[in-house]
Coordinates of N, CA and C in Angstrom, one line a residue:
X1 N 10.9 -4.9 -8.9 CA 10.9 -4.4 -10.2 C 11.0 -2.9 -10.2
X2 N 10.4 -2.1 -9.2 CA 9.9 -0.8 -9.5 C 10.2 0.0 -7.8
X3 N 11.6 0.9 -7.8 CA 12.0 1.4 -8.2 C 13.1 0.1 -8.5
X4 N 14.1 0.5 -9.7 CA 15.0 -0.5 -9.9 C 17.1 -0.2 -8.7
X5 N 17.5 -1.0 -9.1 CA 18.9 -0.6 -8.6 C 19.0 1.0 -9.1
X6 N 19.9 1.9 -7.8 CA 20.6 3.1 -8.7 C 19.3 3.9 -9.5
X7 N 18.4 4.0 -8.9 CA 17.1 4.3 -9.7 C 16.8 5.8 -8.9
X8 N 16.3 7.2 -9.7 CA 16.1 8.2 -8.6 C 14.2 7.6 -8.9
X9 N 14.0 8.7 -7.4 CA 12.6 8.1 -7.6 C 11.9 10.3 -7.6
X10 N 11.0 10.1 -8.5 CA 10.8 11.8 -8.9 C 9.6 12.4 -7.7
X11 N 9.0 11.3 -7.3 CA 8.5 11.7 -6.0 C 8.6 11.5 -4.8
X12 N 7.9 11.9 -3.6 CA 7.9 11.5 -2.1 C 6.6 10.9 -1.9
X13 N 6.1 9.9 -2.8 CA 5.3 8.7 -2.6 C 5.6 7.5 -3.8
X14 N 6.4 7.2 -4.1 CA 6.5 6.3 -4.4 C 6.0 5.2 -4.7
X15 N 5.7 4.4 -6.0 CA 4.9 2.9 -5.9 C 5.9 2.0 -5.9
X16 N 6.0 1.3 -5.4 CA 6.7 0.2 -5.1 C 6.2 -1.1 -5.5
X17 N 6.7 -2.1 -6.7 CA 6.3 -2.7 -7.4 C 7.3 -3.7 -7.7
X18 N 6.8 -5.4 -7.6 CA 7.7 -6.6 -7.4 C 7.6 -7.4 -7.8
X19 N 7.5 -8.7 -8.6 CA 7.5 -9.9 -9.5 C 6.4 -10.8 -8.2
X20 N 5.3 -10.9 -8.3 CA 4.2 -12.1 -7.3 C 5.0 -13.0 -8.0
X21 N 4.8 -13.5 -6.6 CA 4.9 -15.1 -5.9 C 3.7 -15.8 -6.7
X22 N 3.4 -16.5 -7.5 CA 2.1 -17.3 -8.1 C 2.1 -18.7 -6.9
X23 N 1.0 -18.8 -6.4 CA 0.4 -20.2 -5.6 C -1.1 -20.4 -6.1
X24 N -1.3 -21.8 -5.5 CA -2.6 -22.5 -5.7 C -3.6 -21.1 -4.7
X25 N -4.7 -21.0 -5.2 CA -5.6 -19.9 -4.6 C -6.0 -20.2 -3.0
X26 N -5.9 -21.2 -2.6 CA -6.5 -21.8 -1.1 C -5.1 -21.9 -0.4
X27 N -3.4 -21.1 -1.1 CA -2.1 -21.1 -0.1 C -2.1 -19.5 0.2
X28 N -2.8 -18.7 1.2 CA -2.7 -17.6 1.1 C -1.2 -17.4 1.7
X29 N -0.9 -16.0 1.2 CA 0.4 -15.6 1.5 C 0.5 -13.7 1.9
X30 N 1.4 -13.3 2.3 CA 1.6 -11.8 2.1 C 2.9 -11.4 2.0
X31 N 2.8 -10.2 1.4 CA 4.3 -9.7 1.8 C 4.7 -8.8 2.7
X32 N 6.0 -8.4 3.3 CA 7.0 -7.9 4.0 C 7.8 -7.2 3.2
X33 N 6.9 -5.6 3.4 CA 8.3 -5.0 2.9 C 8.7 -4.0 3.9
X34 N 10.4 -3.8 3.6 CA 11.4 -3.1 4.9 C 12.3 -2.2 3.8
X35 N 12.0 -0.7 4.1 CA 12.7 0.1 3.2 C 13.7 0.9 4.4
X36 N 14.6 1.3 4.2 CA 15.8 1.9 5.2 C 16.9 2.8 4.7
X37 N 17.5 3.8 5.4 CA 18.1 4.4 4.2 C 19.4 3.8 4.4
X38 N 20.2 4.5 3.4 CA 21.3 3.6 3.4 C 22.1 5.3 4.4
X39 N 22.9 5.0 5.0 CA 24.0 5.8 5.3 C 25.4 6.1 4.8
X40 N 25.9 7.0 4.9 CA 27.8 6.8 4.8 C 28.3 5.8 4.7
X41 N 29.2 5.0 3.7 CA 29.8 4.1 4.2 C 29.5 2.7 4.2
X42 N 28.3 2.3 4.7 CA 27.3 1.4 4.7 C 27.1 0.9 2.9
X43 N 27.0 -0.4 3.3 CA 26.6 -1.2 1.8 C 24.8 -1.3 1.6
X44 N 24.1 -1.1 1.2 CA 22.5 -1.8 1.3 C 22.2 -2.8 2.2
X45 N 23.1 -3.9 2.4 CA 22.6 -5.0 3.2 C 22.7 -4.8 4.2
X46 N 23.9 -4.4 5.0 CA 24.4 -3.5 6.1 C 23.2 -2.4 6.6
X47 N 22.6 -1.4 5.4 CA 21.5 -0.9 6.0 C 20.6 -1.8 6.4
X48 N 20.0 -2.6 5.6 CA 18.7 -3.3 6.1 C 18.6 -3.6 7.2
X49 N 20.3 -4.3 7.6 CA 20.3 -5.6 8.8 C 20.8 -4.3 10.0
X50 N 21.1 -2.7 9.7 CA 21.4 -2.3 11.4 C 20.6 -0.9 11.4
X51 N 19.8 -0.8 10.5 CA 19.3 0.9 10.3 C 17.8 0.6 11.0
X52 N 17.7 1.4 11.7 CA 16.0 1.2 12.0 C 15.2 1.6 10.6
X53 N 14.3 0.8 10.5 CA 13.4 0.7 9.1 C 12.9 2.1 8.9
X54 N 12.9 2.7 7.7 CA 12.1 4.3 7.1 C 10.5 3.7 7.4
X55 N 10.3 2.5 6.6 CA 8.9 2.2 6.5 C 9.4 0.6 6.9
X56 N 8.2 -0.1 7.2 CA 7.7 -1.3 7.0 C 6.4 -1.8 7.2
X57 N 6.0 -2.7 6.4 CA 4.5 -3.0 6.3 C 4.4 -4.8 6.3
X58 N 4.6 -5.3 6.9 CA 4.1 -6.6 7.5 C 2.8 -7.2 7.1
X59 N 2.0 -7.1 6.1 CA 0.5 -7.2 5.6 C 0.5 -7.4 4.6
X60 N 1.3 -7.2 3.4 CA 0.4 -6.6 2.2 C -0.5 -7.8 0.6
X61 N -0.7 -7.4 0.6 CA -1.5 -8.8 0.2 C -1.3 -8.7 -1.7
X62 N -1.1 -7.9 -2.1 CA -0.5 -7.7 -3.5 C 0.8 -7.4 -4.0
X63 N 1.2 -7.4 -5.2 CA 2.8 -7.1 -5.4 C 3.2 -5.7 -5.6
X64 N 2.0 -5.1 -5.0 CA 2.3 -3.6 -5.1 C 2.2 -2.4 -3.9
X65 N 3.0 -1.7 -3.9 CA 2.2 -1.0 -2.4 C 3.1 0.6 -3.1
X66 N 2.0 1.8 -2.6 CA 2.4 3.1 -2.5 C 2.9 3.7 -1.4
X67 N 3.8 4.5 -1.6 CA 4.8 4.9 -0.1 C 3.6 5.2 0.4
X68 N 3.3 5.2 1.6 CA 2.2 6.0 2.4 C 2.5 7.3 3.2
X69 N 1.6 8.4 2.4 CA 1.7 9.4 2.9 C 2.0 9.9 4.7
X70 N 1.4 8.9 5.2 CA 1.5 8.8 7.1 C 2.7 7.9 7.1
X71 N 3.7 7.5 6.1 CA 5.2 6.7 6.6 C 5.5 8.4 7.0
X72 N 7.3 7.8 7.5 CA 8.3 9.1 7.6 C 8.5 9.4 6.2
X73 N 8.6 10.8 6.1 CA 8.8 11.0 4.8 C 10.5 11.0 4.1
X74 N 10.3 10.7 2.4 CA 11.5 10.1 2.1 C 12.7 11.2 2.1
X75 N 13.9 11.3 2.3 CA 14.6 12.8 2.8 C 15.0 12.6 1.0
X76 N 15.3 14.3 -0.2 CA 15.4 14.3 -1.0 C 17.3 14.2 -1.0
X77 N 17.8 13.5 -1.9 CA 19.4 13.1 -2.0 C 19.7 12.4 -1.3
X78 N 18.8 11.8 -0.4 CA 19.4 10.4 0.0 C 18.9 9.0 -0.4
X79 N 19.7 7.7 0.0 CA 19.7 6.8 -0.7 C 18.9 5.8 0.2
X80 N 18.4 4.8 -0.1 CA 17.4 3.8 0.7 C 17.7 2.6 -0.3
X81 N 17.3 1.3 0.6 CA 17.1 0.3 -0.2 C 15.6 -0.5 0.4
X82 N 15.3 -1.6 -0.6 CA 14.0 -1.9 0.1 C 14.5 -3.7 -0.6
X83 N 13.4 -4.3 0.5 CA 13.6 -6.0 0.6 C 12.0 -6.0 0.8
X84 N 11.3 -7.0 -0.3 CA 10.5 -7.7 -0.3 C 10.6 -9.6 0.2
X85 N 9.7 -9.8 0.9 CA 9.7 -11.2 1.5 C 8.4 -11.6 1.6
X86 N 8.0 -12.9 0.8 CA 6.8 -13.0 0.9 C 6.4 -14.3 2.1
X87 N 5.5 -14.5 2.6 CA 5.2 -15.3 4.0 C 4.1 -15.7 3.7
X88 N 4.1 -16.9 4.3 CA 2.7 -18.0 4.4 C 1.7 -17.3 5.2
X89 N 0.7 -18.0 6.4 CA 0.1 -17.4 6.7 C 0.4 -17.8 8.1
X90 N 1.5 -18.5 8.3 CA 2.0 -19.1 9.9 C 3.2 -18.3 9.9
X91 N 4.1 -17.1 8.8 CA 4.6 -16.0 9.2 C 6.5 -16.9 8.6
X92 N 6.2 -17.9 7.9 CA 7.4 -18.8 6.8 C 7.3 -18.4 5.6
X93 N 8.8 -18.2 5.3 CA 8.7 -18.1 3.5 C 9.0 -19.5 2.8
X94 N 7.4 -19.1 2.1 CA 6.9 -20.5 1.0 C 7.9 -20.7 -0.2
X95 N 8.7 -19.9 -0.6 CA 9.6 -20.0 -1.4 C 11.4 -20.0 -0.9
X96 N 12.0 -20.2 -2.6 CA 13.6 -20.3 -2.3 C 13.8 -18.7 -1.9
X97 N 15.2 -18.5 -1.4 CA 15.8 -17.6 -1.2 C 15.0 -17.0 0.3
X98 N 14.5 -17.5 0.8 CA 14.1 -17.2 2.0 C 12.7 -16.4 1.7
X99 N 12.3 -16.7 1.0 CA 11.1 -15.8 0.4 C 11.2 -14.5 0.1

């Protein structure tokens, strides 16, 4: 949801903000998020799948996370994309689209 497509972002911490996954309370889940910048040339998906990640966080337990001040910091004029995936607790996405 938050930052959107084409969106500038006015700081170098950022909240990063996503539509939850709703489950029964006893299916715990987390999410995966992988932010990366985009380079020259390169499409977004192209970044995700060959750029070593800016950030990633493998844990997060709500639909929300703040850039963290101890990530690398975000370079000003350049572009990034970010992919949320939410995962069971055996490390599978419980939902369509690959979670």
């Amino acid at each position: 949801m938050y930052p959107d497509n084409d969106g500038s972002i006015p700081t170098a911490t950022p909240f990063f903000q996503w539509t939850p996954v709703l489950t029964p309370p006893q299916f715990q889940i987390h999410y995966y998020l992988k932010i990366a910048e985009i380079l020259e040339g390169q499409t977004p998906d192209q970044a995700l799948n060959a750029n070593l990640p800016q950030y990633e966080n493998f844990n997060i337990t709500s639909p929300g996370i703040a850039y963290p001040i101890s990530a690398l910091p975000l370079k000003n004029f350049s572009s990034y994309v970010w992919q949320v995936q939410v995962l069971d607790n055996y490390g599978y996405p419980p939902a369509t689209n690959n979670g």
